[in-house]
Amino acid sequence: MAIKPVELSKSFRLLNHGPTTMISAKHNGVENVMSASWVGLVDIVPARVSLVLGKEAFTRELVEKSGYFAIQVPFATQAEQVLDMGESRKTTPNKLESVELFYQESFDVPLVAGSAAWLICKVLPETEMQQKYDLFLADVVGAWADDRVFRNGHWHFDDVSEELKTLHYIAGGQFYATGKGINLKDHPNAIG
Amino acid sequence: MAIKPVELSKSFRLLNHGPTTMISAKHNGVENVMSASWVGLVDIVPARVSLVLGKEAFTRELVEKSGYFAIQVPFATQAEQVLDMGESRKTTPNKLESVELFYQESFDVPLVAGSAAWLICKVLPETEMQQKYDLFLADVVGAWADDRVFRNGHWHFDDVSEELKTLHYIAGGQFYATGKGINLKDHPNAIG
């Protein structure tokens, strides 16, 4: 496998199917990772995302102070890690011990190794929205994916084992993996 | 099957796995339905959602003028209907001919029959966010689901055929159905 860059104009496809994610950030040498289902898309050009970050989240301060965060799209095999990262750093200071982080050149934002895809995002200065609704908007400034599952701008989930599907979280420890492909590419509205 | 109400405090679970949706609205007797992948969650109590509605969307005016919209979570069998509803009402005035709409008592918002779940939402008066980012926030004021797939506050996708899974859209006519359940309910962070 190889980690390949994803064109920013195609990066929305990494999130469009609504996967559960993990958010990472770093400020002043302190790194953190948290799980987050509430990541959304706001635009394609520019590639723009939304993220809900509760005021109690340790990661929020890292995001506010550094102005950056990364979204990772985990594999099905990472389900337990996603729940582990749901623990607060405040009550579990050593929560990152089991996580391998890495960096992409020219970005000082930690990434969780072994994920399916990564998007590094630069926060927009919308402090009122952040305060009132805990809602952060950010532009995607770098994106990468594991080429076993995403290449040439497309996911290839039908070609891989269950372990390499992505995750969709509900609540109470219940996830669903991404399922079977339904391809209607000949439909007149099959654009994008 | 029966359409059963869903407690508002559990209604986030209808969307938490990131399904593709269809949005419906009505103003002055004019109904419309459009497809939308960019629906998110902002809060649980109150149950609050986000929706990106482009300025060119016919439905946007109905939402702005009525102050309400509904989110439907379609079944896998509705994939073609979802793409059909991606056509603009402006260029295809008869696009609703193939769609059966119905209403729930005390709500004047049309719902698409045959879906897996429905959430009726009341728009928050955040006009600056709407203008600047096409982003609408709204509180869920009513929610229902088909009890074959959602009951007692939980999805039951592992018990049903592929036809009754929900949909996750990527682009270019490519959907993935919701896949296999991964249940880690005994994990210490398996809350919510």
Coordinates of C-alpha atoms in Angstrom, one line a residue:
Chain A
M1 CA 0.0 0.0 0.0
A2 CA 1.0 3.6 -0.4
I3 CA -0.3 6.9 1.0
K4 CA -1.1 9.0 -2.1
P5 CA -2.1 12.7 -2.2
V6 CA -5.8 13.4 -3.1
E7 CA -6.6 16.5 -5.3
L8 CA -8.3 19.1 -3.1
S9 CA -11.1 19.4 -5.6
K10 CA -11.8 15.6 -5.1
S11 CA -11.2 15.6 -1.4
F12 CA -14.9 16.0 -0.5
R13 CA -15.3 12.4 -1.8
L14 CA -13.3 11.2 1.2
L15 CA -16.2 12.4 3.5
N16 CA -19.3 12.5 1.3
H17 CA -20.4 9.0 2.4
G18 CA -20.6 10.2 6.0
P19 CA -17.9 8.2 7.7
T20 CA -17.1 8.4 11.4
T21 CA -13.8 10.2 11.9
M22 CA -11.0 11.0 14.3
I23 CA -9.8 14.6 14.7
S24 CA -6.2 15.4 15.5
A25 CA -4.5 18.7 16.4
K26 CA -1.3 20.1 17.9
H27 CA -0.4 23.3 19.7
N28 CA 2.8 24.2 21.5
G29 CA 4.1 20.6 21.2
V30 CA 1.0 19.1 22.6
E31 CA -0.7 16.6 20.3
N32 CA -4.2 15.1 20.7
V33 CA -6.7 12.8 18.9
M34 CA -10.4 12.6 19.5
S35 CA -13.3 10.7 17.8
A36 CA -15.9 12.7 16.0
S37 CA -18.9 11.8 14.0
W38 CA -20.1 15.3 13.4
V39 CA -17.9 16.3 10.5
G40 CA -19.7 17.6 7.4
L41 CA -19.1 19.2 4.0
V42 CA -19.9 22.8 3.2
D43 CA -18.3 23.4 -0.2
I44 CA -16.3 21.6 -2.9
V45 CA -14.3 24.6 -4.4
P46 CA -12.9 25.6 -2.0
A47 CA -12.9 22.2 -0.3
R48 CA -14.6 23.2 3.0
V49 CA -15.7 21.2 6.0
S50 CA -17.6 21.7 9.2
L51 CA -16.8 20.2 12.6
V52 CA -18.6 20.3 15.9
L53 CA -16.2 20.5 18.8
G54 CA -17.7 20.7 22.3
K55 CA -16.4 23.3 24.7
E56 CA -15.2 20.5 27.0
A57 CA -13.0 18.8 24.4
F58 CA -9.3 19.0 25.1
T59 CA -8.7 19.1 21.3
R60 CA -10.7 22.3 21.0
E61 CA -8.1 24.5 22.6
L62 CA -5.4 23.0 20.3
V63 CA -7.6 23.7 17.3
E64 CA -8.4 27.3 18.4
K65 CA -4.8 28.1 19.2
S66 CA -3.1 26.5 16.2
G67 CA -5.8 27.2 13.7
Y68 CA -5.5 23.7 12.2
F69 CA -6.9 20.2 12.6
A70 CA -6.8 17.0 10.7
I71 CA -9.7 14.6 9.9
Q72 CA -8.8 10.9 9.6
V73 CA -11.2 8.4 8.0
P74 CA -10.6 5.2 9.9
F75 CA -10.8 1.6 8.7
A76 CA -13.2 -0.9 10.2
T77 CA -10.3 -2.5 12.1
Q78 CA -9.9 0.8 13.9
A79 CA -13.4 0.7 15.6
E80 CA -11.9 0.1 19.0
Q81 CA -9.4 2.8 18.5
V82 CA -12.2 5.2 17.6
L83 CA -13.9 4.5 20.9
D84 CA -10.6 4.7 22.8
M85 CA -10.2 8.2 21.3
G86 CA -13.7 9.1 22.7
E87 CA -12.1 9.1 26.1
S88 CA -11.2 12.6 27.3
R89 CA -7.5 13.5 27.5
K90 CA -8.4 15.3 30.7
T91 CA -9.4 12.1 32.5
T92 CA -7.0 9.8 30.5
P93 CA -3.8 11.7 30.1
N94 CA -2.0 8.7 28.5
K95 CA -4.7 8.0 25.8
L96 CA -2.3 8.5 23.0
E97 CA 0.1 5.8 24.1
S98 CA -1.5 3.2 21.8
V99 CA -1.7 5.6 18.8
E100 CA 1.0 5.9 16.2
L101 CA 1.2 9.5 14.8
F102 CA 3.0 10.7 11.7
Y103 CA 3.4 13.9 9.8
Q104 CA 3.2 15.0 6.2
E105 CA 5.9 17.3 4.9
S106 CA 5.2 21.0 5.4
F107 CA 2.3 20.4 7.8
D108 CA 2.7 20.5 11.6
V109 CA -0.5 18.6 12.2
P110 CA -0.3 15.0 13.6
L111 CA -2.0 12.2 11.6
V112 CA -3.1 8.8 12.9
A113 CA -1.1 6.1 11.1
G114 CA -3.1 3.2 9.7
S115 CA -6.2 5.2 8.6
A116 CA -7.9 5.1 5.2
A117 CA -7.7 8.8 4.5
W118 CA -6.6 12.1 6.0
L119 CA -7.6 15.8 5.4
I120 CA -5.6 18.7 7.0
C121 CA -7.9 21.7 7.5
K122 CA -7.3 25.4 8.2
V123 CA -9.9 26.9 10.5
L124 CA -11.9 29.9 9.2
P125 CA -12.0 32.8 11.7
E126 CA -15.8 32.5 12.5
T127 CA -15.5 32.8 16.2
E128 CA -19.2 33.7 16.8
M129 CA -20.3 30.4 15.2
Q130 CA -17.7 28.6 17.2
Q131 CA -18.9 30.1 20.5
K132 CA -22.6 29.9 19.9
Y133 CA -22.9 26.5 18.2
D134 CA -19.5 24.8 18.7
L135 CA -19.3 24.8 14.9
F136 CA -16.0 25.2 13.2
L137 CA -15.7 25.8 9.5
A138 CA -12.3 25.0 7.8
D139 CA -10.7 24.8 4.4
V140 CA -9.0 21.6 3.3
V141 CA -5.3 22.4 2.6
G142 CA -4.0 18.8 2.2
A143 CA -5.5 15.4 1.6
W144 CA -4.2 11.9 1.3
A145 CA -5.5 8.4 1.1
D146 CA -4.4 4.7 1.3
D147 CA -4.3 3.6 -2.3
R148 CA -5.7 0.2 -1.5
V149 CA -9.1 1.8 -1.0
F150 CA -9.0 5.3 -2.7
R151 CA -7.3 5.9 -5.9
N152 CA -7.8 8.1 -9.0
G153 CA -10.4 10.1 -7.1
H154 CA -12.6 7.2 -6.2
W155 CA -13.2 4.8 -3.3
H156 CA -12.9 1.1 -4.3
F157 CA -14.7 -0.6 -1.4
D158 CA -16.1 -3.4 -3.5
D159 CA -12.6 -4.6 -4.2
V160 CA -11.5 -5.0 -0.5
S161 CA -12.1 -7.1 2.6
E162 CA -14.4 -6.1 5.4
E163 CA -11.4 -4.9 7.4
L164 CA -10.7 -2.2 4.8
K165 CA -14.2 -0.7 4.8
T166 CA -14.8 2.6 6.6
L167 CA -17.0 3.1 9.6
H168 CA -20.3 4.8 10.3
Y169 CA -21.1 5.3 14.0
I170 CA -24.5 5.4 15.6
A171 CA -24.3 5.4 19.4
G172 CA -23.6 3.0 22.3
G173 CA -20.7 1.3 20.6
Q174 CA -22.7 0.4 17.5
F175 CA -21.0 1.0 14.2
Y176 CA -21.8 -0.1 10.7
A177 CA -19.2 -0.7 8.1
T178 CA -19.5 0.8 4.6
G179 CA -21.5 -1.7 2.6
K180 CA -22.1 -2.8 -1.0
G181 CA -21.7 -0.5 -3.9
I182 CA -24.7 0.7 -5.9
N183 CA -23.5 2.3 -9.1
L184 CA -25.9 4.3 -11.2
K185 CA -23.3 6.1 -13.3
D186 CA -25.5 6.1 -16.4
H187 CA -28.2 8.1 -14.6
P188 CA -28.5 11.6 -16.2
N189 CA -27.9 13.3 -12.9
A190 CA -24.8 11.2 -12.0
I191 CA -22.6 14.2 -12.0
G192 CA -19.8 15.4 -9.6
Chain B
M1 CA -44.4 -2.2 8.7
A2 CA -45.5 0.9 10.6
I3 CA -44.3 4.4 10.7
K4 CA -43.5 5.1 14.4
P5 CA -42.5 8.3 16.1
V6 CA -38.9 8.6 17.3
E7 CA -38.1 10.5 20.5
L8 CA -36.4 13.8 19.7
S9 CA -33.5 13.0 22.1
K10 CA -32.8 9.8 20.0
S11 CA -33.4 11.4 16.6
F12 CA -29.7 12.2 16.0
R13 CA -29.3 8.4 15.6
L14 CA -31.3 8.6 12.4
L15 CA -28.5 10.6 10.8
N16 CA -25.4 9.8 12.9
H17 CA -24.1 7.2 10.4
G18 CA -24.0 9.8 7.6
P19 CA -26.7 8.7 5.2
T20 CA -27.5 10.5 2.0
T21 CA -30.8 12.3 2.4
M22 CA -33.7 13.9 0.5
I23 CA -34.9 17.3 1.6
S24 CA -38.5 18.4 1.2
A25 CA -40.3 21.7 1.9
K26 CA -43.4 23.6 1.0
H27 CA -44.4 27.2 0.8
N28 CA -47.6 28.8 -0.5
G29 CA -48.9 25.4 -1.7
V30 CA -45.7 24.7 -3.7
E31 CA -44.0 21.4 -2.6
N32 CA -40.5 20.3 -3.6
V33 CA -38.0 17.5 -2.9
M34 CA -34.3 17.6 -3.5
S35 CA -31.4 15.2 -2.8
A36 CA -28.7 16.3 -0.3
S37 CA -25.7 14.6 1.1
W38 CA -24.6 17.6 3.1
V39 CA -26.8 17.2 6.2
G40 CA -25.0 17.1 9.6
L41 CA -25.7 17.1 13.3
V42 CA -24.9 20.0 15.6
D43 CA -26.4 19.0 18.9
I44 CA -28.4 16.3 20.6
V45 CA -30.4 18.3 23.2
P46 CA -31.9 20.2 21.5
A47 CA -31.8 17.9 18.5
R48 CA -30.2 20.2 15.9
V49 CA -29.1 19.7 12.4
S50 CA -27.1 21.5 9.7
L51 CA -27.9 21.6 6.0
V52 CA -26.1 23.1 3.0
L53 CA -28.6 24.6 0.5
G54 CA -27.1 26.2 -2.6
K55 CA -28.5 29.6 -3.7
E56 CA -29.6 28.0 -7.0
A57 CA -31.8 25.4 -5.3
F58 CA -35.5 25.8 -5.9
T59 CA -36.1 24.3 -2.4
R60 CA -34.1 27.0 -0.7
E61 CA -36.7 29.6 -1.3
L62 CA -39.4 27.3 0.1
V63 CA -37.2 26.7 3.2
E64 CA -36.5 30.4 3.7
K65 CA -40.1 31.5 3.3
S66 CA -41.7 28.7 5.4
G67 CA -39.0 28.3 8.0
Y68 CA -39.3 24.5 7.8
F69 CA -37.9 21.5 5.9
A70 CA -37.9 17.8 6.3
I71 CA -35.0 15.3 6.0
Q72 CA -35.8 11.9 4.6
V73 CA -33.4 9.0 5.0
P74 CA -34.0 6.8 1.9
F75 CA -33.7 3.1 1.6
A76 CA -31.2 1.5 -0.9
T77 CA -34.1 0.8 -3.3
Q78 CA -34.6 4.6 -3.5
A79 CA -31.1 5.2 -5.0
E80 CA -32.6 6.1 -8.5
Q81 CA -35.2 8.4 -6.8
V82 CA -32.4 10.2 -5.0
L83 CA -30.6 10.9 -8.3
D84 CA -34.0 11.9 -9.9
M85 CA -34.5 14.4 -7.1
G86 CA -31.0 15.8 -7.9
E87 CA -32.6 17.3 -11.0
S88 CA -33.5 20.9 -10.6
R89 CA -37.2 21.8 -10.4
K90 CA -36.3 24.8 -12.5
T91 CA -35.4 22.7 -15.5
T92 CA -37.7 19.7 -14.7
P93 CA -40.9 21.2 -13.5
N94 CA -42.6 17.8 -13.3
K95 CA -39.9 16.1 -11.3
L96 CA -42.4 15.3 -8.4
E97 CA -44.7 13.3 -10.7
S98 CA -43.0 10.0 -9.7
V99 CA -42.9 10.8 -5.9
E100 CA -45.6 10.0 -3.4
L101 CA -45.8 12.7 -0.7
F102 CA -47.6 12.4 2.6
Y103 CA -48.1 14.5 5.8
Q104 CA -47.9 13.9 9.5
E105 CA -50.6 15.4 11.6
S106 CA -50.0 19.0 12.7
F107 CA -47.0 19.6 10.4
D108 CA -47.4 21.3 7.0
V109 CA -44.2 19.8 5.6
P110 CA -44.4 17.2 2.8
L111 CA -42.7 13.8 3.4
V112 CA -41.5 11.3 0.8
A113 CA -43.4 8.0 1.2
G114 CA -41.4 4.8 1.3
S115 CA -38.4 6.2 3.1
A116 CA -36.7 4.7 6.1
A117 CA -36.9 7.8 8.4
W118 CA -38.1 11.4 8.4
L119 CA -37.1 14.4 10.5
I120 CA -39.1 17.7 10.4
C121 CA -36.9 20.7 11.2
K122 CA -37.5 24.3 12.1
V123 CA -34.9 26.7 10.7
L124 CA -33.0 28.9 13.2
P125 CA -32.9 32.6 12.2
E126 CA -29.2 32.7 11.3
T127 CA -29.4 34.6 8.0
E128 CA -25.8 35.6 7.9
M129 CA -24.6 32.0 8.0
Q130 CA -27.2 31.2 5.3
Q131 CA -26.0 33.9 3.0
K132 CA -22.3 33.6 3.6
Y133 CA -22.0 29.8 3.6
D134 CA -25.3 28.5 2.4
L135 CA -25.5 26.8 5.8
F136 CA -28.8 26.4 7.5
L137 CA -29.2 25.3 11.2
A138 CA -32.5 23.9 12.3
D139 CA -34.0 22.2 15.3
V140 CA -35.7 18.8 14.9
V141 CA -39.4 19.2 15.9
G142 CA -40.7 15.8 14.8
A143 CA -39.1 12.4 13.8
W144 CA -40.4 9.1 12.6
A145 CA -39.0 5.9 11.2
D146 CA -40.1 2.7 9.5
D147 CA -40.2 0.1 12.3
R148 CA -38.8 -2.6 10.1
V149 CA -35.4 -0.9 10.3
F150 CA -35.5 1.5 13.3
R151 CA -37.3 0.7 16.6
N152 CA -36.7 1.3 20.3
G153 CA -34.2 4.0 19.4
H154 CA -31.9 1.7 17.4
W155 CA -31.3 0.8 13.7
H156 CA -31.6 -2.9 13.0
F157 CA -29.8 -3.2 9.7
D158 CA -28.3 -6.6 10.4
D159 CA -31.8 -8.1 10.5
V160 CA -32.9 -6.8 7.0
S161 CA -32.2 -7.4 3.4
E162 CA -30.0 -5.2 1.2
E163 CA -33.0 -3.4 -0.1
L164 CA -33.8 -2.0 3.4
K165 CA -30.3 -0.6 4.1
T166 CA -29.8 3.1 3.9
L167 CA -27.6 4.9 1.3
H168 CA -24.2 6.7 1.4
Y169 CA -23.5 8.8 -1.7
I170 CA -20.0 9.6 -3.1
A171 CA -20.3 11.3 -6.5
G172 CA -20.9 10.3 -10.1
G173 CA -23.9 8.0 -9.4
Q174 CA -21.8 5.9 -6.9
F175 CA -23.6 5.0 -3.7
Y176 CA -22.6 2.5 -1.0
A177 CA -25.3 0.8 1.1
T178 CA -25.0 0.7 4.9
G179 CA -22.9 -2.5 5.6
K180 CA -22.3 -4.9 8.4
G181 CA -22.8 -4.1 12.1
I182 CA -19.8 -3.8 14.4
N183 CA -21.0 -3.8 17.9
L184 CA -18.6 -2.8 20.7
K185 CA -21.3 -2.1 23.3
D186 CA -19.0 -3.4 26.2
H187 CA -16.3 -0.8 25.5
P188 CA -16.1 1.7 28.4
N189 CA -16.7 4.6 26.0
A190 CA -19.7 3.1 24.4
I191 CA -22.1 5.8 25.6
G192 CA -24.9 7.8 24.0

